[in-house]
Amino acid sequence: MTSPNNNVPTPPTPPPEPERPTYEGSRLPWWIIAWFVAFFIFGIVYHLRYALPDFQLWLTDAVGQMWK
């Protein structure tokens, strides 16, 4: 008995493409992002209000009278 395709060889199938995993993580909740933004704004305000003026005073104080 003969085969239905008359013994014609089938072409080889190409190898499957490798999987490229992608990150599908979840986003941070809005309230955690709000805490980060508030902390960042507090840091900027603190530096402008306290740290930079004290640093300027420290740089201009030649004798070190600020610490007495």
PQR file with spaces between the fields and no chain letter, atoms N, CA, C, O and H, PARSE charges and radii, in Angstrom:
ATOM       1  N    MET     1       0.833   -1.165    0.000 -0.4000 1.5000
ATOM       2  CA   MET     1       0.000    0.000    0.000 -0.0000 2.0000
ATOM       3  C    MET     1       0.888    1.242    0.000  0.5500 1.7000
ATOM       4  O    MET     1       1.906    1.290    0.690 -0.5500 1.4000
ATOM       5  N    THR     2       0.498    2.222   -0.764 -0.4000 1.5000
ATOM       6  CA   THR     2       1.302    3.445   -0.851 -0.0000 2.0000
ATOM       7  C    THR     2       0.771    4.491    0.119  0.5500 1.7000
ATOM       8  O    THR     2      -0.390    4.456    0.528 -0.5500 1.4000
ATOM       9  H    THR     2      -0.330    2.183   -1.325  0.4000 1.0000
ATOM      10  N    SER     3       1.651    5.424    0.476 -0.4000 1.5000
ATOM      11  CA   SER     3       1.221    6.490    1.387 -0.0000 2.0000
ATOM      12  C    SER     3       0.454    7.546    0.614  0.5500 1.7000
ATOM      13  O    SER     3       0.641    7.674   -0.596 -0.5500 1.4000
ATOM      14  H    SER     3       2.593    5.452    0.143  0.4000 1.0000
ATOM      15  N    PRO     4      -0.397    8.298    1.274 -0.5600 1.5000
ATOM      16  CA   PRO     4      -1.224    9.272    0.552  0.2800 2.0000
ATOM      17  C    PRO     4      -0.430   10.405   -0.083  0.5500 1.7000
ATOM      18  O    PRO     4      -0.920   11.011   -1.036 -0.5500 1.4000
ATOM      19  N    ASN     5       0.768   10.721    0.393 -0.4000 1.5000
ATOM      20  CA   ASN     5       1.520   11.834   -0.197 -0.0000 2.0000
ATOM      21  C    ASN     5       2.560   11.370   -1.197  0.5500 1.7000
ATOM      22  O    ASN     5       3.407   12.157   -1.619 -0.5500 1.4000
ATOM      23  H    ASN     5       1.166   10.229    1.167  0.4000 1.0000
ATOM      24  N    ASN     6       2.510   10.128   -1.574 -0.4000 1.5000
ATOM      25  CA   ASN     6       3.410    9.554   -2.571 -0.0000 2.0000
ATOM      26  C    ASN     6       4.875    9.685   -2.167  0.5500 1.7000
ATOM      27  O    ASN     6       5.739    9.889   -3.020 -0.5500 1.4000
ATOM      28  H    ASN     6       1.821    9.488   -1.231  0.4000 1.0000
ATOM      29  N    ASN     7       5.152    9.570   -0.903 -0.4000 1.5000
ATOM      30  CA   ASN     7       6.500    9.587   -0.343 -0.0000 2.0000
ATOM      31  C    ASN     7       7.250   10.884   -0.620  0.5500 1.7000
ATOM      32  O    ASN     7       8.472   10.871   -0.771 -0.5500 1.4000
ATOM      33  H    ASN     7       4.451    9.404   -0.210  0.4000 1.0000
ATOM      34  N    VAL     8       6.540   11.987   -0.688 -0.4000 1.5000
ATOM      35  CA   VAL     8       7.201   13.286   -0.848 -0.0000 2.0000
ATOM      36  C    VAL     8       7.639   13.746    0.533  0.5500 1.7000
ATOM      37  O    VAL     8       6.815   13.829    1.443 -0.5500 1.4000
ATOM      38  H    VAL     8       5.548   11.997   -0.565  0.4000 1.0000
ATOM      39  N    PRO     9       8.928   14.049    0.706 -0.5600 1.5000
ATOM      40  CA   PRO     9       9.371   14.457    2.048  0.2800 2.0000
ATOM      41  C    PRO     9       8.783   15.819    2.417  0.5500 1.7000
ATOM      42  O    PRO     9       8.683   16.721    1.585 -0.5500 1.4000
ATOM      43  N    THR    10       8.413   15.936    3.646 -0.4000 1.5000
ATOM      44  CA   THR    10       7.881   17.217    4.117 -0.0000 2.0000
ATOM      45  C    THR    10       9.040   18.144    4.470  0.5500 1.7000
ATOM      46  O    THR    10      10.061   17.698    4.995 -0.5500 1.4000
ATOM      47  H    THR    10       8.495   15.203    4.322  0.4000 1.0000
ATOM      48  N    PRO    11       8.881   19.425    4.183 -0.5600 1.5000
ATOM      49  CA   PRO    11       9.982   20.353    4.529  0.2800 2.0000
ATOM      50  C    PRO    11      10.117   20.462    6.046  0.5500 1.7000
ATOM      51  O    PRO    11       9.126   20.397    6.772 -0.5500 1.4000
ATOM      52  N    PRO    12      11.331   20.627    6.508 -0.5600 1.5000
ATOM      53  CA   PRO    12      11.520   20.730    7.961  0.2800 2.0000
ATOM      54  C    PRO    12      10.877   22.017    8.501  0.5500 1.7000
ATOM      55  O    PRO    12      10.889   23.064    7.853 -0.5500 1.4000
ATOM      56  N    THR    13      10.335   21.901    9.669 -0.4000 1.5000
ATOM      57  CA   THR    13       9.717   23.085   10.280 -0.0000 2.0000
ATOM      58  C    THR    13      10.806   23.963   10.888  0.5500 1.7000
ATOM      59  O    THR    13      11.768   23.452   11.461 -0.5500 1.4000
ATOM      60  H    THR    13      10.325   21.050   10.196  0.4000 1.0000
ATOM      61  N    PRO    14      10.661   25.268   10.768 -0.5600 1.5000
ATOM      62  CA   PRO    14      11.684   26.145   11.350  0.2800 2.0000
ATOM      63  C    PRO    14      11.634   26.079   12.885  0.5500 1.7000
ATOM      64  O    PRO    14      10.578   25.837   13.470 -0.5500 1.4000
ATOM      65  N    PRO    15      12.763   26.293   13.511 -0.5600 1.5000
ATOM      66  CA   PRO    15      12.751   26.234   14.983  0.2800 2.0000
ATOM      67  C    PRO    15      11.905   27.368   15.551  0.5500 1.7000
ATOM      68  O    PRO    15      11.841   28.447   14.961 -0.5500 1.4000
ATOM      69  N    PRO    16      11.268   27.141   16.668 -0.5600 1.5000
ATOM      70  CA   PRO    16      10.430   28.209   17.241  0.2800 2.0000
ATOM      71  C    PRO    16      11.297   29.372   17.719  0.5500 1.7000
ATOM      72  O    PRO    16      12.433   29.187   18.155 -0.5500 1.4000
ATOM      73  N    GLU    17      10.732   30.562   17.625 -0.4000 1.5000
ATOM      74  CA   GLU    17      11.479   31.743   18.091 -0.0000 2.0000
ATOM      75  C    GLU    17      11.634   31.689   19.599  0.5500 1.7000
ATOM      76  O    GLU    17      10.721   31.275   20.313 -0.5500 1.4000
ATOM      77  H    GLU    17       9.809   30.711   17.271  0.4000 1.0000
ATOM      78  N    PRO    18      12.805   32.112   20.083 -0.5600 1.5000
ATOM      79  CA   PRO    18      12.986   32.092   21.543  0.2800 2.0000
ATOM      80  C    PRO    18      12.073   33.123   22.207  0.5500 1.7000
ATOM      81  O    PRO    18      11.786   34.184   21.652 -0.5500 1.4000
ATOM      82  N    GLU    19      11.633   32.773   23.404 -0.4000 1.5000
ATOM      83  CA   GLU    19      10.770   33.704   24.133 -0.0000 2.0000
ATOM      84  C    GLU    19      11.587   34.852   24.673  0.5500 1.7000
ATOM      85  O    GLU    19      12.684   34.646   25.191 -0.5500 1.4000
ATOM      86  H    GLU    19      11.867   31.911   23.854  0.4000 1.0000
ATOM      87  N    ARG    20      11.074   36.045   24.561 -0.4000 1.5000
ATOM      88  CA   ARG    20      11.714   37.219   25.119 -0.0000 2.0000
ATOM      89  C    ARG    20      10.846   37.709   26.271  0.5500 1.7000
ATOM      90  O    ARG    20       9.840   38.386   26.060 -0.5500 1.4000
ATOM      91  H    ARG    20      10.182   36.212   24.140  0.4000 1.0000
ATOM      92  N    PRO    21      11.245   37.361   27.486 -0.5600 1.5000
ATOM      93  CA   PRO    21      10.397   37.742   28.623  0.2800 2.0000
ATOM      94  C    PRO    21      10.346   39.256   28.797  0.5500 1.7000
ATOM      95  O    PRO    21      11.350   39.944   28.615 -0.5500 1.4000
ATOM      96  N    THR    22       9.206   39.751   29.139 -0.4000 1.5000
ATOM      97  CA   THR    22       9.027   41.175   29.412 -0.0000 2.0000
ATOM      98  C    THR    22       8.519   41.344   30.829  0.5500 1.7000
ATOM      99  O    THR    22       7.873   40.455   31.384 -0.5500 1.4000
ATOM     100  H    THR    22       8.390   39.191   29.287  0.4000 1.0000
ATOM     101  N    TYR    23       8.817   42.488   31.400 -0.4000 1.5000
ATOM     102  CA   TYR    23       8.382   42.767   32.765 -0.0000 2.0000
ATOM     103  C    TYR    23       6.911   43.150   32.744  0.5500 1.7000
ATOM     104  O    TYR    23       6.508   44.064   32.025 -0.5500 1.4000
ATOM     105  H    TYR    23       9.342   43.210   30.949  0.4000 1.0000
ATOM     106  N    GLU    24       6.134   42.463   33.515 -0.4000 1.5000
ATOM     107  CA   GLU    24       4.708   42.751   33.607 -0.0000 2.0000
ATOM     108  C    GLU    24       4.326   42.971   35.063  0.5500 1.7000
ATOM     109  O    GLU    24       3.333   42.425   35.544 -0.5500 1.4000
ATOM     110  H    GLU    24       6.461   41.720   34.099  0.4000 1.0000
ATOM     111  N    GLY    25       5.117   43.767   35.756 -0.4000 1.5000
ATOM     112  CA   GLY    25       4.863   43.995   37.168 -0.0000 2.0000
ATOM     113  C    GLY    25       3.735   44.973   37.401  0.5500 1.7000
ATOM     114  O    GLY    25       3.210   45.585   36.471 -0.5500 1.4000
ATOM     115  H    GLY    25       5.924   44.211   35.366  0.4000 1.0000
ATOM     116  N    SER    26       3.382   45.104   38.637 -0.4000 1.5000
ATOM     117  CA   SER    26       2.307   46.023   38.979 -0.0000 2.0000
ATOM     118  C    SER    26       2.879   47.408   39.280  0.5500 1.7000
ATOM     119  O    SER    26       4.051   47.546   39.631 -0.5500 1.4000
ATOM     120  H    SER    26       3.808   44.607   39.393  0.4000 1.0000
ATOM     121  N    ARG    27       2.050   48.412   39.140 -0.4000 1.5000
ATOM     122  CA   ARG    27       2.462   49.769   39.438 -0.0000 2.0000
ATOM     123  C    ARG    27       2.330   50.026   40.925  0.5500 1.7000
ATOM     124  O    ARG    27       1.571   49.355   41.624 -0.5500 1.4000
ATOM     125  H    ARG    27       1.098   48.300   38.854  0.4000 1.0000
ATOM     126  N    LEU    28       3.080   51.008   41.398 -0.4000 1.5000
ATOM     127  CA   LEU    28       2.956   51.398   42.795 -0.0000 2.0000
ATOM     128  C    LEU    28       1.617   52.112   42.998  0.5500 1.7000
ATOM     129  O    LEU    28       1.152   52.817   42.103 -0.5500 1.4000
ATOM     130  H    LEU    28       3.697   51.554   40.831  0.4000 1.0000
ATOM     131  N    PRO    29       1.003   51.934   44.156 -0.5600 1.5000
ATOM     132  CA   PRO    29      -0.235   52.665   44.428  0.2800 2.0000
ATOM     133  C    PRO    29       0.032   54.165   44.507  0.5500 1.7000
ATOM     134  O    PRO    29       1.147   54.596   44.799 -0.5500 1.4000
ATOM     135  N    TRP    30      -1.003   54.947   44.245 -0.4000 1.5000
ATOM     136  CA   TRP    30      -0.844   56.409   44.194 -0.0000 2.0000
ATOM     137  C    TRP    30      -0.407   56.965   45.531  0.5500 1.7000
ATOM     138  O    TRP    30       0.323   57.956   45.567 -0.5500 1.4000
ATOM     139  H    TRP    30      -1.909   54.598   44.008  0.4000 1.0000
ATOM     140  N    TRP    31      -0.831   56.360   46.638 -0.4000 1.5000
ATOM     141  CA   TRP    31      -0.501   56.932   47.938 -0.0000 2.0000
ATOM     142  C    TRP    31       0.959   56.701   48.307  0.5500 1.7000
ATOM     143  O    TRP    31       1.525   57.483   49.072 -0.5500 1.4000
ATOM     144  H    TRP    31      -1.424   55.555   46.608  0.4000 1.0000
ATOM     145  N    ILE    32       1.585   55.646   47.782 -0.4000 1.5000
ATOM     146  CA   ILE    32       3.025   55.458   48.017 -0.0000 2.0000
ATOM     147  C    ILE    32       3.805   56.472   47.190  0.5500 1.7000
ATOM     148  O    ILE    32       4.795   57.031   47.663 -0.5500 1.4000
ATOM     149  H    ILE    32       1.126   55.011   47.161  0.4000 1.0000
ATOM     150  N    ILE    33       3.369   56.708   45.971 -0.4000 1.5000
ATOM     151  CA   ILE    33       4.023   57.727   45.142 -0.0000 2.0000
ATOM     152  C    ILE    33       3.865   59.095   45.790  0.5500 1.7000
ATOM     153  O    ILE    33       4.789   59.907   45.751 -0.5500 1.4000
ATOM     154  H    ILE    33       2.566   56.253   45.587  0.4000 1.0000
ATOM     155  N    ALA    34       2.697   59.364   46.390 -0.4000 1.5000
ATOM     156  CA   ALA    34       2.475   60.646   47.073 -0.0000 2.0000
ATOM     157  C    ALA    34       3.442   60.815   48.237  0.5500 1.7000
ATOM     158  O    ALA    34       3.931   61.920   48.475 -0.5500 1.4000
ATOM     159  H    ALA    34       1.945   58.704   46.422  0.4000 1.0000
ATOM     160  N    TRP    35       3.730   59.730   48.972 -0.4000 1.5000
ATOM     161  CA   TRP    35       4.709   59.825   50.068 -0.0000 2.0000
ATOM     162  C    TRP    35       6.097   60.172   49.532  0.5500 1.7000
ATOM     163  O    TRP    35       6.794   61.003   50.114 -0.5500 1.4000
ATOM     164  H    TRP    35       3.333   58.833   48.779  0.4000 1.0000
ATOM     165  N    PHE    36       6.501   59.549   48.437 -0.4000 1.5000
ATOM     166  CA   PHE    36       7.805   59.847   47.849 -0.0000 2.0000
ATOM     167  C    PHE    36       7.875   61.301   47.382  0.5500 1.7000
ATOM     168  O    PHE    36       8.884   61.971   47.599 -0.5500 1.4000
ATOM     169  H    PHE    36       5.935   58.874   47.964  0.4000 1.0000
ATOM     170  N    VAL    37       6.826   61.785   46.751 -0.4000 1.5000
ATOM     171  CA   VAL    37       6.797   63.172   46.273 -0.0000 2.0000
ATOM     172  C    VAL    37       6.836   64.129   47.451  0.5500 1.7000
ATOM     173  O    VAL    37       7.561   65.122   47.408 -0.5500 1.4000
ATOM     174  H    VAL    37       6.006   61.240   46.574  0.4000 1.0000
ATOM     175  N    ALA    38       6.067   63.853   48.511 -0.4000 1.5000
ATOM     176  CA   ALA    38       6.058   64.721   49.688 -0.0000 2.0000
ATOM     177  C    ALA    38       7.426   64.737   50.364  0.5500 1.7000
ATOM     178  O    ALA    38       7.887   65.793   50.797 -0.5500 1.4000
ATOM     179  H    ALA    38       5.478   63.046   48.546  0.4000 1.0000
ATOM     180  N    PHE    39       8.072   63.591   50.458 -0.4000 1.5000
ATOM     181  CA   PHE    39       9.405   63.531   51.061 -0.0000 2.0000
ATOM     182  C    PHE    39      10.408   64.326   50.233  0.5500 1.7000
ATOM     183  O    PHE    39      11.255   65.024   50.788 -0.5500 1.4000
ATOM     184  H    PHE    39       7.698   62.734   50.106  0.4000 1.0000
ATOM     185  N    PHE    40      10.317   64.223   48.911 -0.4000 1.5000
ATOM     186  CA   PHE    40      11.214   64.953   48.022 -0.0000 2.0000
ATOM     187  C    PHE    40      11.003   66.466   48.156  0.5500 1.7000
ATOM     188  O    PHE    40      11.969   67.225   48.224 -0.5500 1.4000
ATOM     189  H    PHE    40       9.629   63.655   48.460  0.4000 1.0000
ATOM     190  N    ILE    41       9.751   66.897   48.193 -0.4000 1.5000
ATOM     191  CA   ILE    41       9.453   68.324   48.345 -0.0000 2.0000
ATOM     192  C    ILE    41       9.929   68.818   49.707  0.5500 1.7000
ATOM     193  O    ILE    41      10.484   69.912   49.803 -0.5500 1.4000
ATOM     194  H    ILE    41       8.966   66.280   48.138  0.4000 1.0000
ATOM     195  N    PHE    42       9.719   68.025   50.767 -0.4000 1.5000
ATOM     196  CA   PHE    42      10.206   68.400   52.090 -0.0000 2.0000
ATOM     197  C    PHE    42      11.723   68.565   52.083  0.5500 1.7000
ATOM     198  O    PHE    42      12.248   69.498   52.690 -0.5500 1.4000
ATOM     199  H    PHE    42       9.267   67.136   50.689  0.4000 1.0000
ATOM     200  N    GLY    43      12.422   67.673   51.404 -0.4000 1.5000
ATOM     201  CA   GLY    43      13.880   67.766   51.329 -0.0000 2.0000
ATOM     202  C    GLY    43      14.332   69.047   50.643  0.5500 1.7000
ATOM     203  O    GLY    43      15.285   69.687   51.088 -0.5500 1.4000
ATOM     204  H    GLY    43      11.995   66.916   50.910  0.4000 1.0000
ATOM     205  N    ILE    44      13.664   69.419   49.578 -0.4000 1.5000
ATOM     206  CA   ILE    44      14.028   70.652   48.869 -0.0000 2.0000
ATOM     207  C    ILE    44      13.753   71.872   49.753  0.5500 1.7000
ATOM     208  O    ILE    44      14.597   72.762   49.860 -0.5500 1.4000
ATOM     209  H    ILE    44      12.890   68.899   49.217  0.4000 1.0000
ATOM     210  N    VAL    45      12.581   71.915   50.383 -0.4000 1.5000
ATOM     211  CA   VAL    45      12.232   73.051   51.243 -0.0000 2.0000
ATOM     212  C    VAL    45      13.200   73.138   52.421  0.5500 1.7000
ATOM     213  O    VAL    45      13.638   74.232   52.777 -0.5500 1.4000
ATOM     214  H    VAL    45      11.896   71.192   50.296  0.4000 1.0000
ATOM     215  N    TYR    46      13.535   72.014   53.024 -0.4000 1.5000
ATOM     216  CA   TYR    46      14.459   72.012   54.160 -0.0000 2.0000
ATOM     217  C    TYR    46      15.818   72.562   53.755  0.5500 1.7000
ATOM     218  O    TYR    46      16.397   73.380   54.468 -0.5500 1.4000
ATOM     219  H    TYR    46      13.179   71.125   52.735  0.4000 1.0000
ATOM     220  N    HIS    47      16.326   72.118   52.617 -0.4000 1.5000
ATOM     221  CA   HIS    47      17.639   72.592   52.188 -0.0000 2.0000
ATOM     222  C    HIS    47      17.619   74.076   51.863  0.5500 1.7000
ATOM     223  O    HIS    47      18.563   74.795   52.191 -0.5500 1.4000
ATOM     224  H    HIS    47      15.855   71.453   52.037  0.4000 1.0000
ATOM     225  N    LEU    48      16.558   74.540   51.225 -0.4000 1.5000
ATOM     226  CA   LEU    48      16.485   75.961   50.899 -0.0000 2.0000
ATOM     227  C    LEU    48      16.288   76.813   52.146  0.5500 1.7000
ATOM     228  O    LEU    48      16.796   77.932   52.216 -0.5500 1.4000
ATOM     229  H    LEU    48      15.791   73.956   50.958  0.4000 1.0000
ATOM     230  N    ARG    49      15.560   76.300   53.125 -0.4000 1.5000
ATOM     231  CA   ARG    49      15.226   77.093   54.318 -0.0000 2.0000
ATOM     232  C    ARG    49      16.322   77.047   55.376  0.5500 1.7000
ATOM     233  O    ARG    49      16.599   78.067   56.008 -0.5500 1.4000
ATOM     234  H    ARG    49      15.148   75.391   53.068  0.4000 1.0000
ATOM     235  N    TYR    50      16.953   75.893   55.588 -0.4000 1.5000
ATOM     236  CA   TYR    50      17.892   75.744   56.694 -0.0000 2.0000
ATOM     237  C    TYR    50      19.316   75.407   56.274  0.5500 1.7000
ATOM     238  O    TYR    50      20.254   76.079   56.705 -0.5500 1.4000
ATOM     239  H    TYR    50      16.728   75.064   55.075  0.4000 1.0000
ATOM     240  N    ALA    51      19.497   74.406   55.462 -0.4000 1.5000
ATOM     241  CA   ALA    51      20.832   73.889   55.184 -0.0000 2.0000
ATOM     242  C    ALA    51      21.684   74.867   54.383  0.5500 1.7000
ATOM     243  O    ALA    51      22.833   75.120   54.746 -0.5500 1.4000
ATOM     244  H    ALA    51      18.735   73.861   55.112  0.4000 1.0000
ATOM     245  N    LEU    52      21.143   75.419   53.305 -0.4000 1.5000
ATOM     246  CA   LEU    52      21.954   76.323   52.481 -0.0000 2.0000
ATOM     247  C    LEU    52      22.308   77.632   53.199  0.5500 1.7000
ATOM     248  O    LEU    52      23.452   78.073   53.082 -0.5500 1.4000
ATOM     249  H    LEU    52      20.210   75.214   53.010  0.4000 1.0000
ATOM     250  N    PRO    53      21.392   78.279   53.935 -0.5600 1.5000
ATOM     251  CA   PRO    53      21.815   79.470   54.671  0.2800 2.0000
ATOM     252  C    PRO    53      22.885   79.169   55.730  0.5500 1.7000
ATOM     253  O    PRO    53      23.816   79.955   55.904 -0.5500 1.4000
ATOM     254  N    ASP    54      22.759   78.048   56.431 -0.4000 1.5000
ATOM     255  CA   ASP    54      23.789   77.690   57.408 -0.0000 2.0000
ATOM     256  C    ASP    54      25.109   77.391   56.727  0.5500 1.7000
ATOM     257  O    ASP    54      26.168   77.730   57.255 -0.5500 1.4000
ATOM     258  H    ASP    54      22.002   77.410   56.289  0.4000 1.0000
ATOM     259  N    PHE    55      25.065   76.770   55.575 -0.4000 1.5000
ATOM     260  CA   PHE    55      26.290   76.483   54.836 -0.0000 2.0000
ATOM     261  C    PHE    55      26.959   77.771   54.364  0.5500 1.7000
ATOM     262  O    PHE    55      28.182   77.893   54.423 -0.5500 1.4000
ATOM     263  H    PHE    55      24.204   76.495   55.146  0.4000 1.0000
ATOM     264  N    GLN    56      26.159   78.733   53.894 -0.4000 1.5000
ATOM     265  CA   GLN    56      26.725   80.022   53.479 -0.0000 2.0000
ATOM     266  C    GLN    56      27.336   80.752   54.670  0.5500 1.7000
ATOM     267  O    GLN    56      28.404   81.353   54.550 -0.5500 1.4000
ATOM     268  H    GLN    56      25.165   78.633   53.846  0.4000 1.0000
ATOM     269  N    LEU    57      26.663   80.702   55.819 -0.4000 1.5000
ATOM     270  CA   LEU    57      27.214   81.337   57.019 -0.0000 2.0000
ATOM     271  C    LEU    57      28.508   80.656   57.424  0.5500 1.7000
ATOM     272  O    LEU    57      29.458   81.326   57.828 -0.5500 1.4000
ATOM     273  H    LEU    57      25.796   80.214   55.916  0.4000 1.0000
ATOM     274  N    TRP    58      28.560   79.352   57.323 -0.4000 1.5000
ATOM     275  CA   TRP    58      29.765   78.618   57.678 -0.0000 2.0000
ATOM     276  C    TRP    58      30.916   78.959   56.735  0.5500 1.7000
ATOM     277  O    TRP    58      32.067   79.036   57.165 -0.5500 1.4000
ATOM     278  H    TRP    58      27.788   78.808   56.994  0.4000 1.0000
ATOM     279  N    LEU    59      30.613   79.164   55.454 -0.4000 1.5000
ATOM     280  CA   LEU    59      31.661   79.508   54.498 -0.0000 2.0000
ATOM     281  C    LEU    59      32.197   80.914   54.726  0.5500 1.7000
ATOM     282  O    LEU    59      33.384   81.156   54.504 -0.5500 1.4000
ATOM     283  H    LEU    59      29.678   79.102   55.104  0.4000 1.0000
ATOM     284  N    THR    60      31.352   81.855   55.165 -0.4000 1.5000
ATOM     285  CA   THR    60      31.794   83.243   55.342 -0.0000 2.0000
ATOM     286  C    THR    60      32.353   83.495   56.729  0.5500 1.7000
ATOM     287  O    THR    60      32.940   84.553   56.956 -0.5500 1.4000
ATOM     288  H    THR    60      30.388   81.659   55.345  0.4000 1.0000
ATOM     289  N    ASP    61      32.199   82.577   57.661 -0.4000 1.5000
ATOM     290  CA   ASP    61      32.673   82.764   59.028 -0.0000 2.0000
ATOM     291  C    ASP    61      34.130   82.324   59.102  0.5500 1.7000
ATOM     292  O    ASP    61      34.419   81.139   59.272 -0.5500 1.4000
ATOM     293  H    ASP    61      31.722   81.717   57.477  0.4000 1.0000
ATOM     294  N    ALA    62      35.049   83.286   58.972 -0.4000 1.5000
ATOM     295  CA   ALA    62      36.475   82.961   58.914 -0.0000 2.0000
ATOM     296  C    ALA    62      37.022   82.547   60.271  0.5500 1.7000
ATOM     297  O    ALA    62      37.903   81.689   60.326 -0.5500 1.4000
ATOM     298  H    ALA    62      34.814   84.248   58.834  0.4000 1.0000
ATOM     299  N    VAL    63      36.550   83.103   61.335 -0.4000 1.5000
ATOM     300  CA   VAL    63      37.126   82.840   62.649 -0.0000 2.0000
ATOM     301  C    VAL    63      36.446   81.669   63.353  0.5500 1.7000
ATOM     302  O    VAL    63      36.996   81.114   64.305 -0.5500 1.4000
ATOM     303  H    VAL    63      35.834   83.800   61.289  0.4000 1.0000
ATOM     304  N    GLY    64      35.276   81.297   62.901 -0.4000 1.5000
ATOM     305  CA   GLY    64      34.550   80.209   63.549 -0.0000 2.0000
ATOM     306  C    GLY    64      33.711   80.682   64.699  0.5500 1.7000
ATOM     307  O    GLY    64      33.480   79.925   65.642 -0.5500 1.4000
ATOM     308  H    GLY    64      34.830   81.747   62.128  0.4000 1.0000
ATOM     309  N    GLN    65      33.239   81.927   64.652 -0.4000 1.5000
ATOM     310  CA   GLN    65      32.432   82.484   65.744 -0.0000 2.0000
ATOM     311  C    GLN    65      31.034   81.855   65.805  0.5500 1.7000
ATOM     312  O    GLN    65      30.360   81.959   66.830 -0.5500 1.4000
ATOM     313  H    GLN    65      33.426   82.542   63.886  0.4000 1.0000
ATOM     314  N    MET    66      30.606   81.223   64.751 -0.4000 1.5000
ATOM     315  CA   MET    66      29.274   80.635   64.738 -0.0000 2.0000
ATOM     316  C    MET    66      29.159   79.519   65.770  0.5500 1.7000
ATOM     317  O    MET    66      28.064   79.243   66.259 -0.5500 1.4000
ATOM     318  H    MET    66      31.154   81.139   63.918  0.4000 1.0000
ATOM     319  N    TRP    67      30.276   78.872   66.108 -0.4000 1.5000
ATOM     320  CA   TRP    67      30.218   77.705   66.971 -0.0000 2.0000
ATOM     321  C    TRP    67      30.477   78.042   68.435  0.5500 1.7000
ATOM     322  O    TRP    67      30.487   77.135   69.267 -0.5500 1.4000
ATOM     323  H    TRP    67      31.166   79.096   65.710  0.4000 1.0000
ATOM     324  N    LYS    68      30.689   79.319   68.784 -0.4000 1.5000
ATOM     325  CA   LYS    68      30.936   79.692   70.182 -0.0000 2.0000
ATOM     326  C    LYS    68      29.684   80.032   70.902  0.5500 1.7000
ATOM     327  O    LYS    68      29.725   80.366   72.087 -0.5500 1.4000
ATOM     328  H    LYS    68      30.680   80.056   68.109  0.4000 1.0000
